[in-house]
CSV table of C-alpha atoms in Angstrom, one decimal:
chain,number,residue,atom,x,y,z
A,223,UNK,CA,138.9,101.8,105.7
A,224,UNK,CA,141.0,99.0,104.2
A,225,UNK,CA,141.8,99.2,100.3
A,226,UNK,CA,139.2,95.7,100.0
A,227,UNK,CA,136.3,98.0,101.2
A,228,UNK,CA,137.4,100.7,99.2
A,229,UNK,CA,137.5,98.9,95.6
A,230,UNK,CA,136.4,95.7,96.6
A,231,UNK,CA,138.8,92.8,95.0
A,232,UNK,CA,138.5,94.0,91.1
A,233,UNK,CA,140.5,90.7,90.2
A,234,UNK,CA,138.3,88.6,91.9
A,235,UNK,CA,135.1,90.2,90.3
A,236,UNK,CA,137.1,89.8,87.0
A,237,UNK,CA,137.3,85.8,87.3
A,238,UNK,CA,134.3,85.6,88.6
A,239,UNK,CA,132.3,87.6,85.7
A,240,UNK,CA,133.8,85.3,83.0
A,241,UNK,CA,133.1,81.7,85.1
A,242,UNK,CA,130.4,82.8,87.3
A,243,UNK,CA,127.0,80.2,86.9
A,244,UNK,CA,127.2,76.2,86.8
A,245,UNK,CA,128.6,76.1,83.1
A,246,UNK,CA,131.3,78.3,82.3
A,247,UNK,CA,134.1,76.6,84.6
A,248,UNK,CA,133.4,72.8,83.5
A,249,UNK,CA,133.4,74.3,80.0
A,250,UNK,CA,136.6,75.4,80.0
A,251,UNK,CA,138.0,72.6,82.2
A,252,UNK,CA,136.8,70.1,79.4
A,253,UNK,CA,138.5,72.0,76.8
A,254,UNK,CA,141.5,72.1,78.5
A,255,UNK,CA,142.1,69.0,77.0
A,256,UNK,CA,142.1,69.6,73.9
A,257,UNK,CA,139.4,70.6,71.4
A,258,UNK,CA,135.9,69.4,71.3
A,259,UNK,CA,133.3,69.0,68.8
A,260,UNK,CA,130.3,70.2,70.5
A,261,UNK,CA,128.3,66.6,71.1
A,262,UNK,CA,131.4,65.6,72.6
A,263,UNK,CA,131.6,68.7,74.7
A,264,UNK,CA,128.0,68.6,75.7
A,265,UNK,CA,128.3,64.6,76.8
A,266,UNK,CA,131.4,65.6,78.7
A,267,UNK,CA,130.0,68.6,80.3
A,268,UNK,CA,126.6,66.6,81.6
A,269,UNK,CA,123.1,68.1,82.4
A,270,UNK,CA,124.1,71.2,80.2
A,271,UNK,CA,120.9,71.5,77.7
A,272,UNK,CA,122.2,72.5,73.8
A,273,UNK,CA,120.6,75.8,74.1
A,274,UNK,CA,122.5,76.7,77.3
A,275,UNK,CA,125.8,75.0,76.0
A,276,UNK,CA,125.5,77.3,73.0
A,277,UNK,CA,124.8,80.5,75.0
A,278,UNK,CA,127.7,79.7,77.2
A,279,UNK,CA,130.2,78.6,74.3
A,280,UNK,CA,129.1,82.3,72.6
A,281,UNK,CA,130.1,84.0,75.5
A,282,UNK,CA,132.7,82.3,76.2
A,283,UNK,CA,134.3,83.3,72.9
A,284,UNK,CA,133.2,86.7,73.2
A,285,UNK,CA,135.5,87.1,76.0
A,286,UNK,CA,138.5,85.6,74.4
A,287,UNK,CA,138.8,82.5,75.9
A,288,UNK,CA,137.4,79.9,73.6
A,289,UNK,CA,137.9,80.0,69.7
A,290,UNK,CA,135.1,78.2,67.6
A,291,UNK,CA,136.3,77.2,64.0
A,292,UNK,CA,133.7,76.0,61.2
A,293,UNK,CA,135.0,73.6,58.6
A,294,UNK,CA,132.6,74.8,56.4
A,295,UNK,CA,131.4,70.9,55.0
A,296,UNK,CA,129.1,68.6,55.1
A,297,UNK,CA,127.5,67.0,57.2
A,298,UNK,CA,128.7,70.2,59.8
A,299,UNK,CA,131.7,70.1,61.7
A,300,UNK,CA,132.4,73.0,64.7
A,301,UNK,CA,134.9,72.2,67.2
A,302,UNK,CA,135.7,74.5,70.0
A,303,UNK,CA,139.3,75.2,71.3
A,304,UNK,CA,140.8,77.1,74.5
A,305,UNK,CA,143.1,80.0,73.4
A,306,UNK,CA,145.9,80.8,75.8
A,307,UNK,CA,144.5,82.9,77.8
A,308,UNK,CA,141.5,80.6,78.7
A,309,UNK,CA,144.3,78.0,79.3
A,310,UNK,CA,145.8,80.2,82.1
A,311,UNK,CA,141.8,80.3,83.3
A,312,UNK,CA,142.5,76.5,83.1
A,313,UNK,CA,145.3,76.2,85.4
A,314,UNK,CA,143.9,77.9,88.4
A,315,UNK,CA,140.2,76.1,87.6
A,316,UNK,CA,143.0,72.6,88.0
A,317,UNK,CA,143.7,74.6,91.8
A,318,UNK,CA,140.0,75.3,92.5
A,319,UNK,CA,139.7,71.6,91.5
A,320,UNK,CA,141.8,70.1,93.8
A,321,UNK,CA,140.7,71.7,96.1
A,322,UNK,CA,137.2,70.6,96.1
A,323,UNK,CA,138.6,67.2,96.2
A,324,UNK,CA,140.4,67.4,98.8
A,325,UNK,CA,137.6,69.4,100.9
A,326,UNK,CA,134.5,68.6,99.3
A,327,UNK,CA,133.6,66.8,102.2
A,328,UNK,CA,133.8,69.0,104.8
A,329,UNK,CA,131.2,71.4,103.2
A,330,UNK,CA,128.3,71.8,105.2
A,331,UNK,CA,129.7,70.0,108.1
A,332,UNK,CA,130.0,72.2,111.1
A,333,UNK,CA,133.0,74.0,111.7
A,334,UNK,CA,136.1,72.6,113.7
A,335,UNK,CA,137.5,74.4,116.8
A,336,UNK,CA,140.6,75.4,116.1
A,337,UNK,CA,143.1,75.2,118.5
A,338,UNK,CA,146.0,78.1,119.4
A,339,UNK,CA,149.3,76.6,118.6
C-alpha cells in the first residue's frame, strides 16, 4: 500500500478545504491586487450574490487569509486585504491560472494518444 493510499495527500486536502467552491479562489486572486472595498470586490468577482460574497469573505478571514478593517465612519467604509499567508495562496492560484489558460481548451476534448518516445 503506497503512503497516498495510506493518508491520502493531507496538503492537497489542506488547499483544497480553504479554496474549495466557485468563490473562494477568484476572491483571493482579486485581492491579490491590492485591497478592495467590498462593491469593488463583488463587481470584480462577477455573479457572486452579496450574501454569498459575505459568507465567503467571513470565512475567508477566519482562516487567516483575508483581514477585514472597518473605518468606523460614515457613510461605511470596509475594505478587505490579503495577509501574507493568503498571498502565498495567491501565487500558486497565479500557477493554477496559467494553467487554465494555457489548457482550458483542451477540457473536455478527447484525449490524445500519446506516443512512446
Amino acid at each position: 500500500m503506497s503512503s497516498f493510499e495510506k493518508h491520502g495527500n493531507p496538503g492537497l486536502d489542506a488547499v483544497m478545504k480553504v479554496i474549495g467552491g466557485k468563490w473562494k479562489a477568484q476572491i483571493l486572486y482579486s485581492l491579490g491586487d491590492g485591497a478592495r472595498r467590498f462593491g469593488e470586490l463583488r463587481r470584480q468577482v462577477g455573479g457572486i450574490s452579496e450574501k454569498m460574497l459575505v459568507l465567503q469573505l467571513r470565512e475567508l478571514e477566519l482562516e487567516g487569509l483575508v483581514l477585514r478593517r472597518d473605518y468606523q465612519q460614515v457613510p461605511p467604509r470596509v475594505e478587505y486585504r490579503i495577509t501574507p499567508l493568503g498571498a502565498s495562496l495567491v501565487d500558486a492560484l497565479k500557477v493554477l491560472d496559467d494553467w487554465g489558460r494555457r489548457h482550458g481548451g483542451q477540457i473536455g476534448l478527447p484525449p490524445r494518444v500519446m506516443e512512446d518516445e
